[in-house]
CSV table of C-alpha atoms in Angstrom, one decimal:
chain,number,residue,atom,x,y,z
C,18,UNK,CA,-0.5,-8.6,21.9
C,19,UNK,CA,-0.7,-12.4,23.2
C,20,UNK,CA,-3.3,-12.9,25.8
C,21,UNK,CA,-2.7,-16.5,26.5
C,22,UNK,CA,0.6,-15.6,28.5
C,23,UNK,CA,0.4,-12.0,29.7
C,24,UNK,CA,-0.8,-10.6,32.8
C,25,UNK,CA,-2.7,-7.6,31.7
C,26,UNK,CA,-2.4,-4.5,34.0
C,27,UNK,CA,-4.6,-1.6,33.3
C,28,UNK,CA,-2.6,1.6,34.6
C,29,UNK,CA,-5.2,4.3,35.1
C,30,UNK,CA,-7.7,2.8,32.4
C,31,UNK,CA,-5.2,3.2,29.8
C,32,UNK,CA,-3.0,1.3,27.6
C,33,UNK,CA,-2.6,-2.4,28.5
C,34,UNK,CA,1.1,-2.9,29.7
C,35,UNK,CA,2.7,-6.5,29.9
C,36,UNK,CA,3.8,-7.7,33.3
C,37,UNK,CA,4.3,-10.8,35.0
C,38,UNK,CA,6.9,-12.0,37.5
C,39,UNK,CA,10.5,-10.6,37.6
C,40,UNK,CA,12.0,-12.6,35.1
C,41,UNK,CA,9.5,-11.7,32.3
C,42,UNK,CA,10.4,-8.7,30.0
C,43,UNK,CA,9.0,-5.3,29.9
C,44,UNK,CA,8.7,-4.5,26.1
C,45,UNK,CA,9.1,-8.0,24.7
C,46,UNK,CA,10.7,-11.4,24.3
C,47,UNK,CA,14.3,-10.4,23.0
C,48,UNK,CA,15.1,-7.9,25.9
C,49,UNK,CA,17.5,-8.4,28.8
C,50,UNK,CA,16.0,-8.5,32.4
C,51,UNK,CA,14.5,-5.2,33.2
C,52,UNK,CA,12.7,-3.3,35.9
C,53,UNK,CA,9.2,-1.5,35.1
C,54,UNK,CA,10.0,1.7,33.8
C,55,UNK,CA,10.0,4.5,36.0
C,56,UNK,CA,9.8,7.4,34.0
C,57,UNK,CA,9.5,8.6,30.3
C,58,UNK,CA,12.9,10.3,29.0
C,59,UNK,CA,12.1,10.5,25.6
C,60,UNK,CA,9.7,10.0,22.6
C,61,UNK,CA,10.1,9.0,19.6
C,62,UNK,CA,7.2,10.2,16.6
C,63,UNK,CA,7.1,8.6,13.6
C,64,UNK,CA,6.3,11.1,10.5
C,65,UNK,CA,4.9,9.5,7.5
C,66,UNK,CA,6.0,12.0,5.2
C,67,UNK,CA,4.3,13.3,2.1
C,68,UNK,CA,3.8,11.0,-0.9
C,69,UNK,CA,6.6,10.9,-3.4
C,70,UNK,CA,9.0,13.2,-1.6
C,71,UNK,CA,10.8,10.6,0.3
C,72,UNK,CA,10.7,12.5,3.7
C,73,UNK,CA,9.3,10.2,6.2
C,74,UNK,CA,11.3,10.9,9.4
C,75,UNK,CA,11.3,9.9,13.2
C,76,UNK,CA,11.4,13.0,15.4
C,77,UNK,CA,12.7,12.8,19.1
C,78,UNK,CA,11.9,14.8,22.1
C,79,UNK,CA,13.9,14.9,24.9
C,80,UNK,CA,11.2,15.1,27.9
C,81,UNK,CA,13.9,16.4,30.6
C,82,UNK,CA,15.3,19.2,28.6
C,83,UNK,CA,12.2,19.9,26.1
C,84,UNK,CA,14.8,19.9,23.2
C,85,UNK,CA,13.2,18.3,20.0
C,86,UNK,CA,14.8,17.4,16.7
C,87,UNK,CA,12.3,17.0,13.6
C,88,UNK,CA,14.6,14.4,11.7
C,89,UNK,CA,16.4,12.4,14.4
C,90,UNK,CA,16.4,9.5,12.5
C,91,UNK,CA,18.6,11.3,9.6
C,92,UNK,CA,20.8,13.1,12.1
C,93,UNK,CA,21.9,9.9,14.1
C,94,UNK,CA,22.2,7.3,10.9
C,95,UNK,CA,23.2,9.9,8.1
C,96,UNK,CA,20.4,8.8,5.6
C,97,UNK,CA,16.7,9.6,5.2
C,98,UNK,CA,14.3,6.9,6.6
C,99,UNK,CA,12.6,6.8,3.2
C,100,UNK,CA,9.1,7.1,1.5
C,101,UNK,CA,6.2,6.8,3.2
C,102,UNK,CA,7.1,5.6,6.7
C,103,UNK,CA,3.7,3.8,7.7
C,104,UNK,CA,4.3,2.1,11.4
C,105,UNK,CA,6.8,2.3,14.3
C,106,UNK,CA,6.6,-0.3,16.9
C,107,UNK,CA,8.6,-1.3,20.0
C,108,UNK,CA,9.5,-4.8,20.8
C,109,UNK,CA,12.1,-5.5,23.7
C,110,UNK,CA,15.1,-3.1,23.3
C,111,UNK,CA,14.3,-2.3,19.5
C,112,UNK,CA,12.0,-0.2,17.3
C,113,UNK,CA,10.8,-1.6,14.3
C,114,UNK,CA,9.8,0.9,11.4
C,115,UNK,CA,7.7,-0.1,8.4
C,116,UNK,CA,8.8,1.8,5.4
C,117,UNK,CA,6.1,1.2,2.5
C,118,UNK,CA,7.9,2.7,-0.4
C,119,UNK,CA,6.3,2.8,-3.8
C,120,UNK,CA,5.5,0.3,-6.6
C,121,UNK,CA,8.4,0.0,-8.6
C,122,UNK,CA,10.6,2.0,-6.6
C,123,UNK,CA,12.6,-0.9,-4.6
C,124,UNK,CA,12.3,1.2,-1.5
C,125,UNK,CA,10.2,-1.0,0.7
C,126,UNK,CA,12.0,-1.9,3.9
C,127,UNK,CA,11.6,-2.9,7.6
C,128,UNK,CA,14.0,-0.7,9.6
C,129,UNK,CA,15.1,-2.2,13.1
C,130,UNK,CA,16.3,0.3,15.4
C,131,UNK,CA,17.9,0.6,18.9
C,132,UNK,CA,15.6,2.3,21.1
C,133,UNK,CA,18.4,3.8,23.4
C,134,UNK,CA,20.2,5.5,20.5
C,135,UNK,CA,18.0,5.6,17.7
C,136,UNK,CA,20.6,4.0,15.5
C,137,UNK,CA,19.8,1.7,13.0
C,138,UNK,CA,20.7,-1.9,13.5
C,139,UNK,CA,19.5,-3.2,10.2
C,140,UNK,CA,17.6,-2.3,7.1
C,141,UNK,CA,15.7,-5.3,6.0
C,142,UNK,CA,14.6,-5.3,2.2
C,143,UNK,CA,10.9,-5.8,1.7
C,144,UNK,CA,11.0,-6.5,-2.1
C,145,UNK,CA,12.5,-9.5,-4.2
C,146,UNK,CA,12.8,-9.8,-8.1
C,147,UNK,CA,8.9,-10.0,-8.3
C,148,UNK,CA,8.3,-6.7,-7.0
C,149,UNK,CA,7.7,-4.8,-3.8
C,150,UNK,CA,5.9,-6.4,-0.5
C,151,UNK,CA,4.5,-3.0,0.1
C,152,UNK,CA,4.7,-3.3,3.7
C,153,UNK,CA,1.9,-1.4,6.2
C,154,UNK,CA,2.0,-2.7,9.7
C,155,UNK,CA,4.0,-4.6,12.2
C,156,UNK,CA,2.9,-6.6,15.0
C,157,UNK,CA,4.8,-9.5,17.4
C,158,UNK,CA,4.4,-12.6,18.9
C,159,UNK,CA,6.9,-15.2,20.6
C,160,UNK,CA,9.9,-13.6,19.4
C,161,UNK,CA,8.6,-13.3,15.9
C,162,UNK,CA,7.8,-9.6,14.0
C,163,UNK,CA,4.6,-10.4,11.6
C,164,UNK,CA,4.3,-7.5,8.9
C,165,UNK,CA,1.2,-6.8,6.5
C,166,UNK,CA,1.5,-6.0,3.1
C,167,UNK,CA,-0.5,-4.4,0.1
C,168,UNK,CA,0.8,-7.7,-2.2
C,169,UNK,CA,-1.9,-9.9,-0.2
C,170,UNK,CA,1.0,-11.5,2.5
C,171,UNK,CA,1.9,-11.1,5.8
C,172,UNK,CA,6.0,-11.5,6.3
C,173,UNK,CA,7.5,-12.9,9.3
C,174,UNK,CA,10.6,-12.1,10.8
C,175,UNK,CA,12.7,-13.6,13.3
C,176,UNK,CA,13.6,-10.9,16.0
C,177,UNK,CA,16.8,-12.7,17.0
C,178,UNK,CA,18.4,-13.0,13.6
C,179,UNK,CA,16.4,-9.9,12.0
C,180,UNK,CA,15.8,-12.1,8.8
C,181,UNK,CA,12.7,-13.0,7.0
C,182,UNK,CA,11.9,-16.7,7.7
C,183,UNK,CA,8.5,-17.2,6.1
C,184,UNK,CA,5.7,-15.4,4.1
C,185,UNK,CA,2.2,-16.4,3.9
C,186,UNK,CA,-0.6,-15.5,1.2
C,187,UNK,CA,-3.8,-14.1,3.0
C,188,UNK,CA,-6.0,-11.8,0.9
C,189,UNK,CA,-5.8,-8.5,-0.9
C,190,UNK,CA,-4.2,-5.3,0.0
C,191,UNK,CA,-3.7,-5.9,3.6
C,192,UNK,CA,-3.4,-3.1,6.6
C,193,UNK,CA,-3.8,-3.0,10.0
C,194,UNK,CA,-3.2,-6.3,12.2
C,195,UNK,CA,-3.4,-7.1,15.8
C,196,UNK,CA,-2.5,-10.4,17.5
C,197,UNK,CA,-5.0,-12.3,20.2
C,198,UNK,CA,-4.7,-15.8,21.5
C,199,UNK,CA,-2.2,-17.1,19.3
C,200,UNK,CA,-4.1,-15.6,16.1
C,201,UNK,CA,-3.5,-12.8,14.1
C,202,UNK,CA,-6.0,-10.8,12.8
C,203,UNK,CA,-5.5,-8.5,9.4
C,204,UNK,CA,-7.5,-6.1,7.6
C,205,UNK,CA,-8.4,-6.4,4.1
C,206,UNK,CA,-8.9,-2.8,2.5
C,207,UNK,CA,-10.4,-1.5,-0.6
C,208,UNK,CA,-7.2,-0.4,-2.9
C,209,UNK,CA,-6.6,-0.2,-6.4
C,210,UNK,CA,-3.2,-2.6,-6.0
C,211,UNK,CA,-5.9,-5.3,-5.5
C,212,UNK,CA,-9.1,-4.5,-7.5
C,213,UNK,CA,-10.6,-7.9,-7.4
C,214,UNK,CA,-9.5,-8.7,-3.9
C,215,UNK,CA,-11.7,-9.0,-0.9
C,216,UNK,CA,-12.5,-5.5,0.7
C,217,UNK,CA,-14.7,-6.3,3.3
C,218,UNK,CA,-13.0,-9.0,5.5
C,219,UNK,CA,-10.8,-9.4,8.3
C,220,UNK,CA,-8.5,-12.6,8.0
C,221,UNK,CA,-7.3,-14.9,10.7
C,222,UNK,CA,-3.9,-16.7,10.6
C,223,UNK,CA,-3.3,-19.2,13.1
C,224,UNK,CA,0.6,-18.4,14.3
C,225,UNK,CA,1.1,-21.8,15.2
C,226,UNK,CA,0.7,-23.3,11.8
C,227,UNK,CA,1.1,-19.7,10.0
C,228,UNK,CA,-1.8,-20.7,7.8
C,229,UNK,CA,-5.0,-18.5,7.3
C,230,UNK,CA,-8.0,-20.3,8.6
C,231,UNK,CA,-11.1,-17.8,7.9
C,232,UNK,CA,-12.1,-14.3,6.9
C,233,UNK,CA,-14.6,-12.5,9.1
C,234,UNK,CA,-17.1,-10.2,7.1
C,235,UNK,CA,-17.0,-6.7,8.4
C,236,UNK,CA,-17.8,-3.3,6.8
C,237,UNK,CA,-16.2,-2.3,3.5
C,238,UNK,CA,-12.7,-1.3,3.4
C,239,UNK,CA,-11.4,-2.0,7.0
C,240,UNK,CA,-8.0,-0.5,7.7
C,241,UNK,CA,-7.3,-0.2,11.2
C,242,UNK,CA,-7.8,-2.9,13.9
C,243,UNK,CA,-6.7,-3.3,17.6
C,244,UNK,CA,-7.4,-5.5,20.7
C,245,UNK,CA,-9.0,-4.4,23.7
C,246,UNK,CA,-8.2,-5.9,27.1
C,247,UNK,CA,-10.9,-8.4,27.2
C,248,UNK,CA,-10.1,-9.9,23.8
C,249,UNK,CA,-12.3,-8.3,21.6
C,250,UNK,CA,-11.1,-6.3,18.5
C,251,UNK,CA,-12.2,-3.0,17.2
C,252,UNK,CA,-12.1,-2.5,13.6
C,253,UNK,CA,-12.3,0.9,11.7
C,254,UNK,CA,-13.7,0.6,7.9
C,255,UNK,CA,-13.7,3.7,5.6
C,256,UNK,CA,-16.4,2.5,3.2
C,257,UNK,CA,-16.2,3.3,-0.2
C,258,UNK,CA,-16.4,7.2,0.0
C,259,UNK,CA,-19.4,7.0,-2.0
C,260,UNK,CA,-22.9,5.1,-1.3
C,261,UNK,CA,-21.1,2.6,1.5
C,262,UNK,CA,-20.7,4.2,4.9
C,263,UNK,CA,-17.7,4.0,7.1
C,264,UNK,CA,-18.2,2.5,10.6
C,265,UNK,CA,-17.0,0.5,13.5
C,266,UNK,CA,-17.1,-3.2,13.9
C,267,UNK,CA,-16.5,-5.1,16.9
C,268,UNK,CA,-15.2,-9.0,16.9
C,269,UNK,CA,-15.1,-11.4,19.6
C,270,UNK,CA,-11.8,-13.3,19.6
C,271,UNK,CA,-13.2,-16.0,21.5
C,272,UNK,CA,-16.0,-16.9,18.7
C,273,UNK,CA,-14.6,-14.9,15.8
C,274,UNK,CA,-17.9,-13.5,15.1
C,275,UNK,CA,-19.2,-9.7,14.6
C,276,UNK,CA,-20.6,-8.5,18.1
C,277,UNK,CA,-21.4,-5.2,16.9
C,278,UNK,CA,-21.4,-2.6,14.3
C,279,UNK,CA,-21.4,1.1,14.9
C,280,UNK,CA,-22.1,4.1,12.6
C,281,UNK,CA,-19.0,6.4,13.3
C,282,UNK,CA,-16.7,7.4,10.7
C,283,UNK,CA,-13.2,7.3,12.8
C,284,UNK,CA,-9.4,7.7,11.3
C,285,UNK,CA,-6.9,7.0,14.1
C,286,UNK,CA,-7.3,4.4,17.0
C,287,UNK,CA,-5.5,3.4,20.0
C,288,UNK,CA,-6.8,1.1,22.7
C,289,UNK,CA,-5.8,0.9,26.4
C,290,UNK,CA,-7.9,-1.6,28.8
C,291,UNK,CA,-11.4,-1.6,27.1
C,292,UNK,CA,-11.4,2.0,26.2
C,293,UNK,CA,-10.6,3.1,22.7
C,294,UNK,CA,-9.5,6.6,21.5
C,295,UNK,CA,-10.9,7.3,18.5
C,296,UNK,CA,-10.3,10.6,16.1
C,297,UNK,CA,-13.6,11.6,14.7
C,298,UNK,CA,-15.1,14.3,12.2
C,299,UNK,CA,-12.1,14.5,10.0
C,300,UNK,CA,-9.4,14.6,12.6
C,301,UNK,CA,-11.1,17.5,14.5
C,302,UNK,CA,-12.0,15.3,17.6
C,303,UNK,CA,-11.0,12.7,20.0
C,304,UNK,CA,-13.4,10.8,22.2
C,305,UNK,CA,-13.3,7.3,24.2
C,306,UNK,CA,-15.3,4.6,23.2
C,307,UNK,CA,-15.9,1.8,25.5
C,308,UNK,CA,-15.5,-1.6,23.6
C,309,UNK,CA,-17.4,-3.5,25.9
C,310,UNK,CA,-20.6,-1.7,25.9
C,311,UNK,CA,-20.4,0.1,22.4
C,312,UNK,CA,-21.0,3.7,24.1
C,313,UNK,CA,-19.1,6.4,22.6
C,314,UNK,CA,-17.9,9.1,25.6
C,315,UNK,CA,-17.5,12.9,25.5
C,316,UNK,CA,-14.6,14.9,23.9
C,317,UNK,CA,-11.1,13.9,25.7
C,318,UNK,CA,-9.4,17.2,25.5
C,319,UNK,CA,-10.7,19.2,28.1
C,320,UNK,CA,-8.5,22.5,27.8
C,321,UNK,CA,-8.5,25.2,25.2
C,322,UNK,CA,-5.9,23.4,22.9
C,323,UNK,CA,-6.5,23.4,19.3
C,324,UNK,CA,-5.6,20.7,17.0
C,325,UNK,CA,-5.3,21.3,13.0
C,326,UNK,CA,-5.9,17.7,12.3
C,327,UNK,CA,-5.6,14.5,14.4
C,328,UNK,CA,-3.3,12.1,12.4
C,329,UNK,CA,-2.4,9.7,14.9
C,330,UNK,CA,-3.0,8.6,18.8
C,331,UNK,CA,-0.5,6.7,20.8
C,332,UNK,CA,-1.2,6.0,24.8
C,333,UNK,CA,1.7,6.1,27.4
C,334,UNK,CA,1.4,3.6,30.2
C,335,UNK,CA,3.9,5.5,32.3
C,336,UNK,CA,2.2,8.7,33.3
C,337,UNK,CA,-1.2,7.9,31.9
C,338,UNK,CA,-0.5,10.1,28.9
C,339,UNK,CA,-2.0,10.4,25.4
C,340,UNK,CA,-0.1,11.5,22.4
C,341,UNK,CA,-2.0,13.1,19.5
C,342,UNK,CA,-0.2,13.9,16.1
C,343,UNK,CA,-1.1,16.8,14.4
C,344,UNK,CA,-0.6,16.6,10.8
C,345,UNK,CA,-1.6,20.7,10.6
C,346,UNK,CA,-3.7,19.9,7.1
C,347,UNK,CA,-0.9,17.9,5.5
C,348,UNK,CA,1.5,20.7,6.1
C,349,UNK,CA,5.4,20.0,5.3
C,350,UNK,CA,6.0,20.0,9.3
C,351,UNK,CA,3.6,18.5,12.0
C,352,UNK,CA,3.2,18.9,15.8
C,353,UNK,CA,2.9,16.2,18.5
C,354,UNK,CA,1.0,17.1,21.9
C,355,UNK,CA,0.8,15.2,25.0
C,356,UNK,CA,-2.0,14.9,27.2
C,357,UNK,CA,-3.0,13.9,30.7
C,358,UNK,CA,-5.7,11.5,31.7
C,359,UNK,CA,-7.4,14.7,32.5
C,360,UNK,CA,-7.5,15.9,28.8
C,361,UNK,CA,-5.3,18.9,29.5
C,362,UNK,CA,-2.1,19.5,27.5
C,363,UNK,CA,1.3,18.9,29.4
C,364,UNK,CA,3.5,19.6,26.4
C,365,UNK,CA,4.3,19.8,22.7
C,366,UNK,CA,6.9,19.7,20.1
C,367,UNK,CA,7.3,20.1,16.4
C,368,UNK,CA,7.9,17.0,14.2
C,369,UNK,CA,8.2,16.2,10.5
C,370,UNK,CA,5.3,15.8,8.2
C,371,UNK,CA,2.3,13.8,9.1
C,372,UNK,CA,3.2,12.4,12.6
C,373,UNK,CA,1.1,9.4,13.6
C,374,UNK,CA,2.8,7.1,16.0
C,375,UNK,CA,5.0,7.4,19.2
C,376,UNK,CA,7.3,5.1,20.9
C,377,UNK,CA,8.8,5.7,24.2
C,378,UNK,CA,12.3,6.0,25.6
C,379,UNK,CA,12.1,4.6,29.3
C,380,UNK,CA,14.1,5.3,32.2
C,381,UNK,CA,14.3,2.5,34.7
């Protein structure tokens, strides 16, 4: 999210929603002028799928009728989403779905989808004669999409032409990324695809020049990153599963310096305002974390809802809702839960395997 040009409006302490004057656009830079959303009419839930089974999916839930479809993408488009669907984000009137694929499979893509219909607009190949880019996550800035990859590069896509226009070498096995102050911050994870690459840094790329400017050292094996309303970045690192512990790192985007390290083992991450919602205890718990103070709050869920294993968290500013993807301990199908700001369940629906991120279809 670009904090230079956006006015940040914190709805009930939840997700940052970008609004400005009447001529600005509610969901990004390539959508016709629209009013602010009045209601959520549908929920797309990205389902990663189980490895080597080519069963990534996008489920859909109709909020008005309560009807759901576990593989809505395939129903609408007539073909499967693909192998390891890793990220789904909205920009303007489109959704961008990152399909990682597998090495040697020539099945890595960026799928561009119409939000209103779920219909694919273009499948952009993320491989060339040298191999797969192994894309992981996508972020946006000024009508460009930026996609991290296990090949160590960030790929830039023009959101008007839906074509790749540049790639830049950054580091090792790149994972999560976030945009603040015209810089992109991307994590360099510990992955066998890059055995000799850096495994304990967040790299910074200047989006004006599209050149890497520095590395910021963090806890070993950083995988997730998100920006808070104050511009700070929160990084989740998973350690080496042996003698290096996992943890959280806070980075100031003003100085690009580490301002705090915290001994928590977290999985999923979503930030609204200055509050991060984290899955803890191997997906058994979800708690709010104040990015500004570094204080962990109490358990978010306040009713008797039981979740098998939290795989993903998404915040919806319309209605101040928290969506949780339950992988049901890596079962062949999952479940999504919608909670209100009070931590009480509003509804649930069945999904494909490993539900991890939601995108919302709004009414205006």
